[in-house]
């Protein structure tokens, strides 16, 4: 009887935490509708779309920087307080974005402030939720990050409607208020996960918890970081300028090109759910390999074919599917390599690739004046990443040669 009463509150707490995380992630995912605002902001600020779109790259960088210190913030303040702070900062960022009258103010408000808020809330709530469900890491990541992807789809319709009946400034203020309320409401349902016992890998070996310093001394850590940076560079760059690619390369109408936002959101969400659930059934590194192959297909269409409307939507769907699946599987993949208890810190530094990759794509496109050079670099990095994912081993796994030798001796 005493065991049952102890288990039930634990179950209730972790399911409430999951529900709160889903609400929060849905609101945080709204930033992926950013390309809807590029044209109007370009007109308002009298600046090229490429310079306006760079704010999304800065947002991604701020998101990654905040994620890298999320573990420290959680240790000091707890997941609930940090998430509430993120919701408040996000509202301030959108309020200032509404009143930005030059590129510097746009970069500071929409880029830095909204990015920092989104990153602080994103990784800390995701990692905490995964820790509550160590037996279902892939599924829980799919639910939480799936909500993040669904937020981009839901807010695409919300923001489109708001823009149709309100000014650009009013839309930003309402968007920020809605996001703040949802993030804070979700935070109030969350509690910090208890410390986890050492877990075992699928091969039956004990997985010890590597500290951040220990992880960063291992080559596997930096190989995973390079793969993650590549996935984020391809995904974020294409997502950020998808509408512009449709208009500039495929010569679609503005209205048709805007449908790219919906295609990306659906593909992104599908990748999160399908690959996240699949990662609980097969080796997670093989799921990453699959995602890389899908992304290579999409980038090949963008780079090597004369696109029409159909092939354009297929290509961006492939890239978005791969990106969504990769960022869903990666937290669990990192815990497979380096343990669960230090996941927020270990994944936080790798997550810097999210921001760096996005800024790299935008900078290369700005410096070399077009999509082709950026697509070519992404293709090269994807091939390198594919080679890495097919050869990398867990740090606690013995080499296969040694295992075979031991079996022959037995």
Short mmCIF file of C-alpha atoms in Angstrom, two decimals, residues 238 241-253 256-261 263-264 298 301-302 305-319 375:
data_model
loop_
_atom_site.label_atom_id
_atom_site.label_comp_id
_atom_site.label_asym_id
_atom_site.label_seq_id
_atom_site.Cartn_x
_atom_site.Cartn_y
_atom_site.Cartn_z
CA UNK A 238 16.13 26.44 -45.73
CA UNK A 241 14.35 31.52 -46.52
CA UNK A 242 11.96 28.90 -47.94
CA UNK A 243 9.44 31.47 -49.12
CA UNK A 244 12.22 33.48 -50.76
CA UNK A 245 13.64 30.36 -52.48
CA UNK A 246 10.18 29.66 -53.90
CA UNK A 247 9.85 33.17 -55.28
CA UNK A 248 13.46 33.61 -56.45
CA UNK A 249 14.43 30.18 -57.81
CA UNK A 250 11.10 28.58 -58.71
CA UNK A 251 9.33 31.85 -59.64
CA UNK A 252 6.24 31.02 -57.62
CA UNK A 253 3.70 33.66 -56.67
CA UNK A 256 2.01 29.97 -53.40
CA UNK A 257 5.51 30.39 -51.98
CA UNK A 258 4.00 31.20 -48.58
CA UNK A 259 2.58 27.67 -48.54
CA UNK A 260 6.16 26.56 -47.91
CA UNK A 261 5.62 27.52 -44.27
CA UNK A 263 4.74 22.28 -45.85
CA UNK A 264 7.75 22.83 -43.59
CA UNK A 298 16.19 17.29 -50.51
CA UNK A 301 16.85 18.53 -55.62
CA UNK A 302 17.54 22.14 -54.59
CA UNK A 305 17.47 20.15 -60.65
CA UNK A 306 15.34 22.75 -62.38
CA UNK A 307 12.56 22.88 -59.86
CA UNK A 308 8.85 23.22 -60.38
CA UNK A 309 6.26 23.75 -57.66
CA UNK A 310 6.03 20.04 -56.81
CA UNK A 311 9.76 19.31 -56.61
CA UNK A 312 10.32 22.51 -54.63
CA UNK A 313 7.83 21.45 -51.97
CA UNK A 314 9.29 17.91 -51.93
CA UNK A 315 12.81 19.25 -51.43
CA UNK A 316 11.97 21.55 -48.52
CA UNK A 317 9.79 18.79 -46.99
CA UNK A 318 12.79 16.42 -47.04
CA UNK A 319 15.05 18.98 -45.37
CA UNK A 375 23.62 24.57 -50.81
#
